Amino acid sequence: MMVLLKCLTVLSVEFLLQIAQSTSDPHTPKQSTNLLANITLNCEDICSFGQCIYAVPEEGHTHLWSKDCEQEWFTQDGFFLVDGSPSTLNRSLPHLVLAVTPGNLTVLYCMNELQCKITCHGSQYQFQVVYKAVNNTKEGIKTSDQSINTTIIIIILVAVGAVAFLVAWFVIWVYRTTFSRN
């Protein structure tokens, strides 16, 4: 009976130790924090001199420098562009990406639905930003419309000039052939 009681005591102590370890175990799932931010930007505000800069909002800055956290940038269709570690001279970046730091991404042109994801594995913190880029520049549209209109006008003027030249040549030819016989 004593042996049975000792076994039960040892088993209950081991059981309590397992419970204590499981609650303090770093692998035990913790309550996660998931933040999603949608940011609408005007392309003319973030782009200049052939580059567009997407900045990480304040909410994600506290986690950018943690070794437990990783940052990734994706295109609208989920294509992985680059991680958030600073670009160095020896690092090859996709052709679209000019530079990357933990605080921002610099790309060649304005992109809609660009995504930044920050994931911290220990704290279960997740932060995702979706950048909705709006191109409100009317000048670019006017310029392309004007160039199309200018091209059409030039083509019409050349065609009218060619027809006028042919008519004038025909009239001169008829006049010379008619009066040269007399």
PDB file of C-alpha atoms in Angstrom:
ATOM      1  CA  MET A   1       0.000   0.000   0.000  1.00  0.00           C
ATOM      2  CA  MET A   2       2.867   2.325   0.847  1.00  0.00           C
ATOM      3  CA  VAL A   3       4.476   1.604  -2.488  1.00  0.00           C
ATOM      4  CA  LEU A   4       1.196   2.405  -4.240  1.00  0.00           C
ATOM      5  CA  LEU A   5       0.880   5.666  -2.298  1.00  0.00           C
ATOM      6  CA  LYS A   6       4.475   6.644  -3.170  1.00  0.00           C
ATOM      7  CA  CYS A   7       3.834   5.857  -6.837  1.00  0.00           C
ATOM      8  CA  LEU A   8       0.689   8.002  -6.814  1.00  0.00           C
ATOM      9  CA  THR A   9       2.569  10.834  -5.128  1.00  0.00           C
ATOM     10  CA  VAL A  10       5.419  10.673  -7.643  1.00  0.00           C
ATOM     11  CA  LEU A  11       2.927  10.506 -10.535  1.00  0.00           C
ATOM     12  CA  SER A  12       0.918  13.448  -9.212  1.00  0.00           C
ATOM     13  CA  VAL A  13       4.095  15.504  -8.682  1.00  0.00           C
ATOM     14  CA  GLU A  14       5.269  14.661 -12.232  1.00  0.00           C
ATOM     15  CA  PHE A  15       1.813  15.555 -13.541  1.00  0.00           C
ATOM     16  CA  LEU A  16       1.889  18.910 -11.738  1.00  0.00           C
ATOM     17  CA  LEU A  17       5.403  19.567 -13.069  1.00  0.00           C
ATOM     18  CA  GLN A  18       4.216  18.851 -16.607  1.00  0.00           C
ATOM     19  CA  ILE A  19       1.315  21.266 -16.175  1.00  0.00           C
ATOM     20  CA  ALA A  20       3.635  23.930 -14.796  1.00  0.00           C
ATOM     21  CA  GLN A  21       6.086  23.423 -17.658  1.00  0.00           C
ATOM     22  CA  SER A  22       3.361  23.498 -20.298  1.00  0.00           C
ATOM     23  CA  THR A  23       2.051  26.857 -19.061  1.00  0.00           C
ATOM     24  CA  SER A  24       5.528  28.389 -18.990  1.00  0.00           C
ATOM     25  CA  ASP A  25       6.689  26.680 -22.195  1.00  0.00           C
ATOM     26  CA  PRO A  26       7.631  29.228 -24.862  1.00  0.00           C
ATOM     27  CA  HIS A  27       6.097  26.935 -27.489  1.00  0.00           C
ATOM     28  CA  THR A  28       2.688  27.141 -25.882  1.00  0.00           C
ATOM     29  CA  PRO A  29       0.448  29.232 -28.121  1.00  0.00           C
ATOM     30  CA  LYS A  30      -0.025  32.707 -26.769  1.00  0.00           C
ATOM     31  CA  GLN A  31      -2.776  35.116 -27.576  1.00  0.00           C
ATOM     32  CA  SER A  32      -1.898  36.581 -30.950  1.00  0.00           C
ATOM     33  CA  THR A  33      -2.216  40.177 -32.073  1.00  0.00           C
ATOM     34  CA  ASN A  34      -3.300  40.535 -35.688  1.00  0.00           C
ATOM     35  CA  LEU A  35      -3.459  44.024 -37.133  1.00  0.00           C
ATOM     36  CA  LEU A  36      -4.482  44.858 -40.692  1.00  0.00           C
ATOM     37  CA  ALA A  37      -4.131  48.335 -42.133  1.00  0.00           C
ATOM     38  CA  ASN A  38      -5.362  49.558 -45.503  1.00  0.00           C
ATOM     39  CA  ILE A  39      -3.598  52.697 -46.620  1.00  0.00           C
ATOM     40  CA  THR A  40      -4.644  54.697 -49.678  1.00  0.00           C
ATOM     41  CA  LEU A  41      -1.843  56.704 -51.273  1.00  0.00           C
ATOM     42  CA  ASN A  42      -1.642  59.049 -54.246  1.00  0.00           C
ATOM     43  CA  CYS A  43       1.137  58.015 -56.603  1.00  0.00           C
ATOM     44  CA  GLU A  44       2.163  61.640 -57.072  1.00  0.00           C
ATOM     45  CA  ASP A  45       2.727  61.923 -53.293  1.00  0.00           C
ATOM     46  CA  ILE A  46       5.034  58.899 -52.970  1.00  0.00           C
ATOM     47  CA  CYS A  47       6.794  58.985 -56.345  1.00  0.00           C
ATOM     48  CA  SER A  48       9.472  61.288 -57.686  1.00  0.00           C
ATOM     49  CA  PHE A  49      12.590  61.019 -59.839  1.00  0.00           C
ATOM     50  CA  GLY A  50      11.745  57.521 -61.084  1.00  0.00           C
ATOM     51  CA  GLN A  51      11.149  55.923 -57.687  1.00  0.00           C
ATOM     52  CA  CYS A  52       8.237  55.372 -55.332  1.00  0.00           C
ATOM     53  CA  ILE A  53       8.703  54.963 -51.562  1.00  0.00           C
ATOM     54  CA  TYR A  54       6.291  52.956 -49.422  1.00  0.00           C
ATOM     55  CA  ALA A  55       6.768  53.652 -45.702  1.00  0.00           C
ATOM     56  CA  VAL A  56       5.801  51.259 -42.913  1.00  0.00           C
ATOM     57  CA  PRO A  57       3.191  52.905 -40.624  1.00  0.00           C
ATOM     58  CA  GLU A  58       3.940  53.757 -36.990  1.00  0.00           C
ATOM     59  CA  GLU A  59       2.033  50.694 -35.724  1.00  0.00           C
ATOM     60  CA  GLY A  60       4.693  48.376 -37.134  1.00  0.00           C
ATOM     61  CA  HIS A  61       7.805  50.353 -36.194  1.00  0.00           C
ATOM     62  CA  THR A  62       8.203  48.900 -32.695  1.00  0.00           C
ATOM     63  CA  HIS A  63       8.573  45.393 -34.125  1.00  0.00           C
ATOM     64  CA  LEU A  64      10.820  46.190 -37.092  1.00  0.00           C
ATOM     65  CA  TRP A  65      14.071  45.856 -35.150  1.00  0.00           C
ATOM     66  CA  SER A  66      13.195  42.760 -33.101  1.00  0.00           C
ATOM     67  CA  LYS A  67      15.198  39.634 -33.915  1.00  0.00           C
ATOM     68  CA  ASP A  68      12.020  37.632 -33.305  1.00  0.00           C
ATOM     69  CA  CYS A  69      10.212  39.439 -36.135  1.00  0.00           C
ATOM     70  CA  GLU A  70      10.512  39.213 -39.888  1.00  0.00           C
ATOM     71  CA  GLN A  71       9.252  41.579 -42.524  1.00  0.00           C
ATOM     72  CA  GLU A  72       8.228  40.656 -46.064  1.00  0.00           C
ATOM     73  CA  TRP A  73       6.956  42.642 -49.059  1.00  0.00           C
ATOM     74  CA  PHE A  74       4.548  41.146 -51.615  1.00  0.00           C
ATOM     75  CA  THR A  75       2.876  42.268 -54.838  1.00  0.00           C
ATOM     76  CA  GLN A  76      -0.885  42.331 -55.332  1.00  0.00           C
ATOM     77  CA  ASP A  77      -0.948  38.731 -56.575  1.00  0.00           C
ATOM     78  CA  GLY A  78       1.107  37.476 -53.620  1.00  0.00           C
ATOM     79  CA  PHE A  79       4.492  37.357 -55.377  1.00  0.00           C
ATOM     80  CA  PHE A  80       7.302  37.708 -52.823  1.00  0.00           C
ATOM     81  CA  LEU A  81       9.408  40.776 -53.607  1.00  0.00           C
ATOM     82  CA  VAL A  82      11.910  41.074 -50.782  1.00  0.00           C
ATOM     83  CA  ASP A  83      12.364  40.732 -47.042  1.00  0.00           C
ATOM     84  CA  GLY A  84      12.744  43.828 -44.912  1.00  0.00           C
ATOM     85  CA  SER A  85      16.418  43.548 -44.113  1.00  0.00           C
ATOM     86  CA  PRO A  86      18.384  46.553 -45.339  1.00  0.00           C
ATOM     87  CA  SER A  87      19.786  46.304 -48.837  1.00  0.00           C
ATOM     88  CA  THR A  88      23.533  46.050 -49.098  1.00  0.00           C
ATOM     89  CA  LEU A  89      25.910  46.331 -52.023  1.00  0.00           C
ATOM     90  CA  ASN A  90      26.290  42.553 -52.368  1.00  0.00           C
ATOM     91  CA  ARG A  91      22.571  41.793 -52.152  1.00  0.00           C
ATOM     92  CA  SER A  92      20.695  41.182 -55.374  1.00  0.00           C
ATOM     93  CA  LEU A  93      17.217  42.702 -55.450  1.00  0.00           C
ATOM     94  CA  PRO A  94      14.409  42.017 -57.925  1.00  0.00           C
ATOM     95  CA  HIS A  95      14.519  44.411 -60.900  1.00  0.00           C
ATOM     96  CA  LEU A  96      11.464  46.239 -59.565  1.00  0.00           C
ATOM     97  CA  VAL A  97      13.002  46.950 -56.140  1.00  0.00           C
ATOM     98  CA  LEU A  98      15.532  49.783 -55.873  1.00  0.00           C
ATOM     99  CA  ALA A  99      16.156  49.665 -52.102  1.00  0.00           C
ATOM    100  CA  VAL A 100      14.741  48.254 -48.888  1.00  0.00           C
ATOM    101  CA  THR A 101      15.118  49.172 -45.220  1.00  0.00           C
ATOM    102  CA  PRO A 102      13.056  48.015 -42.255  1.00  0.00           C
ATOM    103  CA  GLY A 103      11.165  51.324 -42.468  1.00  0.00           C
ATOM    104  CA  ASN A 104      10.361  51.452 -46.190  1.00  0.00           C
ATOM    105  CA  LEU A 105      10.526  49.927 -49.643  1.00  0.00           C
ATOM    106  CA  THR A 106      11.611  51.843 -52.747  1.00  0.00           C
ATOM    107  CA  VAL A 107      10.397  50.557 -56.121  1.00  0.00           C
ATOM    108  CA  LEU A 108      10.595  51.696 -59.748  1.00  0.00           C
ATOM    109  CA  TYR A 109       6.947  52.653 -60.204  1.00  0.00           C
ATOM    110  CA  CYS A 110       3.698  53.121 -58.323  1.00  0.00           C
ATOM    111  CA  MET A 111       2.103  49.775 -57.461  1.00  0.00           C
ATOM    112  CA  ASN A 112      -1.459  49.104 -56.332  1.00  0.00           C
ATOM    113  CA  GLU A 113      -2.131  46.591 -53.549  1.00  0.00           C
ATOM    114  CA  LEU A 114       1.501  46.304 -52.458  1.00  0.00           C
ATOM    115  CA  GLN A 115       1.628  44.419 -49.146  1.00  0.00           C
ATOM    116  CA  CYS A 116       3.959  44.549 -46.165  1.00  0.00           C
ATOM    117  CA  LYS A 117       3.767  41.763 -43.572  1.00  0.00           C
ATOM    118  CA  ILE A 118       5.492  41.785 -40.196  1.00  0.00           C
ATOM    119  CA  THR A 119       5.401  38.507 -38.284  1.00  0.00           C
ATOM    120  CA  CYS A 120       6.839  38.044 -34.776  1.00  0.00           C
ATOM    121  CA  HIS A 121       7.035  34.368 -33.944  1.00  0.00           C
ATOM    122  CA  GLY A 122       7.516  34.483 -30.174  1.00  0.00           C
ATOM    123  CA  SER A 123       4.857  37.062 -29.385  1.00  0.00           C
ATOM    124  CA  GLN A 124       2.494  35.896 -32.147  1.00  0.00           C
ATOM    125  CA  TYR A 125       2.276  39.507 -33.349  1.00  0.00           C
ATOM    126  CA  GLN A 126       1.217  39.937 -36.965  1.00  0.00           C
ATOM    127  CA  PHE A 127       0.862  43.198 -38.807  1.00  0.00           C
ATOM    128  CA  GLN A 128      -0.154  43.507 -42.441  1.00  0.00           C
ATOM    129  CA  VAL A 129      -0.412  46.668 -44.508  1.00  0.00           C
ATOM    130  CA  VAL A 130      -2.097  46.838 -47.903  1.00  0.00           C
ATOM    131  CA  TYR A 131      -1.184  49.962 -49.868  1.00  0.00           C
ATOM    132  CA  LYS A 132      -3.871  51.056 -52.316  1.00  0.00           C
ATOM    133  CA  ALA A 133      -2.196  53.358 -54.825  1.00  0.00           C
ATOM    134  CA  VAL A 134      -4.318  55.857 -56.719  1.00  0.00           C
ATOM    135  CA  ASN A 135      -2.984  57.606 -59.808  1.00  0.00           C
ATOM    136  CA  ASN A 136      -4.839  60.926 -59.943  1.00  0.00           C
ATOM    137  CA  THR A 137      -2.441  62.572 -62.373  1.00  0.00           C
ATOM    138  CA  LYS A 138      -4.555  64.126 -65.113  1.00  0.00           C
ATOM    139  CA  GLU A 139      -1.549  65.640 -66.915  1.00  0.00           C
ATOM    140  CA  GLY A 140      -0.311  62.246 -68.068  1.00  0.00           C
ATOM    141  CA  ILE A 141      -3.679  61.437 -69.604  1.00  0.00           C
ATOM    142  CA  LYS A 142      -3.900  64.855 -71.275  1.00  0.00           C
ATOM    143  CA  THR A 143      -0.412  64.489 -72.645  1.00  0.00           C
ATOM    144  CA  SER A 144      -1.125  61.096 -74.207  1.00  0.00           C
ATOM    145  CA  ASP A 145      -4.486  62.324 -75.572  1.00  0.00           C
ATOM    146  CA  GLN A 146      -2.826  65.394 -77.007  1.00  0.00           C
ATOM    147  CA  SER A 147      -0.095  63.354 -78.659  1.00  0.00           C
ATOM    148  CA  ILE A 148      -2.703  61.044 -80.216  1.00  0.00           C
ATOM    149  CA  ASN A 149      -4.691  64.061 -81.462  1.00  0.00           C
ATOM    150  CA  THR A 150      -1.529  65.696 -82.816  1.00  0.00           C
ATOM    151  CA  THR A 151      -0.587  62.503 -84.662  1.00  0.00           C
ATOM    152  CA  ILE A 152      -4.049  62.247 -86.221  1.00  0.00           C
ATOM    153  CA  ILE A 153      -3.972  65.894 -87.303  1.00  0.00           C
ATOM    154  CA  ILE A 154      -0.518  65.438 -88.888  1.00  0.00           C
ATOM    155  CA  ILE A 155      -1.690  62.343 -90.780  1.00  0.00           C
ATOM    156  CA  ILE A 156      -4.780  64.181 -92.048  1.00  0.00           C
ATOM    157  CA  LEU A 157      -2.726  67.226 -93.105  1.00  0.00           C
ATOM    158  CA  VAL A 158      -0.210  65.057 -94.971  1.00  0.00           C
ATOM    159  CA  ALA A 159      -3.051  63.184 -96.725  1.00  0.00           C
ATOM    160  CA  VAL A 160      -4.826  66.439 -97.696  1.00  0.00           C
ATOM    161  CA  GLY A 161      -1.519  67.914 -98.886  1.00  0.00           C
ATOM    162  CA  ALA A 162      -0.793  64.831-101.011  1.00  0.00           C
ATOM    163  CA  VAL A 163      -4.287  64.952-102.562  1.00  0.00           C
ATOM    164  CA  ALA A 164      -3.936  68.701-103.237  1.00  0.00           C
ATOM    165  CA  PHE A 165      -0.533  68.101-104.859  1.00  0.00           C
ATOM    166  CA  LEU A 166      -1.946  65.351-107.089  1.00  0.00           C
ATOM    167  CA  VAL A 167      -4.950  67.500-108.090  1.00  0.00           C
ATOM    168  CA  ALA A 168      -2.671  70.449-108.864  1.00  0.00           C
ATOM    169  CA  TRP A 169      -0.326  68.235-110.880  1.00  0.00           C
ATOM    170  CA  PHE A 170      -3.274  66.759-112.807  1.00  0.00           C
ATOM    171  CA  VAL A 171      -4.688  70.230-113.554  1.00  0.00           C
ATOM    172  CA  ILE A 172      -1.291  71.428-114.799  1.00  0.00           C
ATOM    173  CA  TRP A 173      -0.842  68.304-116.894  1.00  0.00           C
ATOM    174  CA  VAL A 174      -4.313  68.702-118.463  1.00  0.00           C
ATOM    175  CA  TYR A 175      -3.665  72.431-119.083  1.00  0.00           C
ATOM    176  CA  ARG A 176      -0.292  71.758-120.744  1.00  0.00           C
ATOM    177  CA  THR A 177      -1.566  68.917-122.898  1.00  0.00           C
ATOM    178  CA  THR A 178      -4.607  70.922-124.003  1.00  0.00           C
ATOM    179  CA  PHE A 179      -2.784  74.166-124.813  1.00  0.00           C
ATOM    180  CA  SER A 180       0.374  72.582-126.152  1.00  0.00           C
ATOM    181  CA  ARG A 181      -1.598  71.094-129.065  1.00  0.00           C
ATOM    182  CA  ASN A 182      -2.806  74.531-130.139  1.00  0.00           C
TER     183      ASN A 182
END
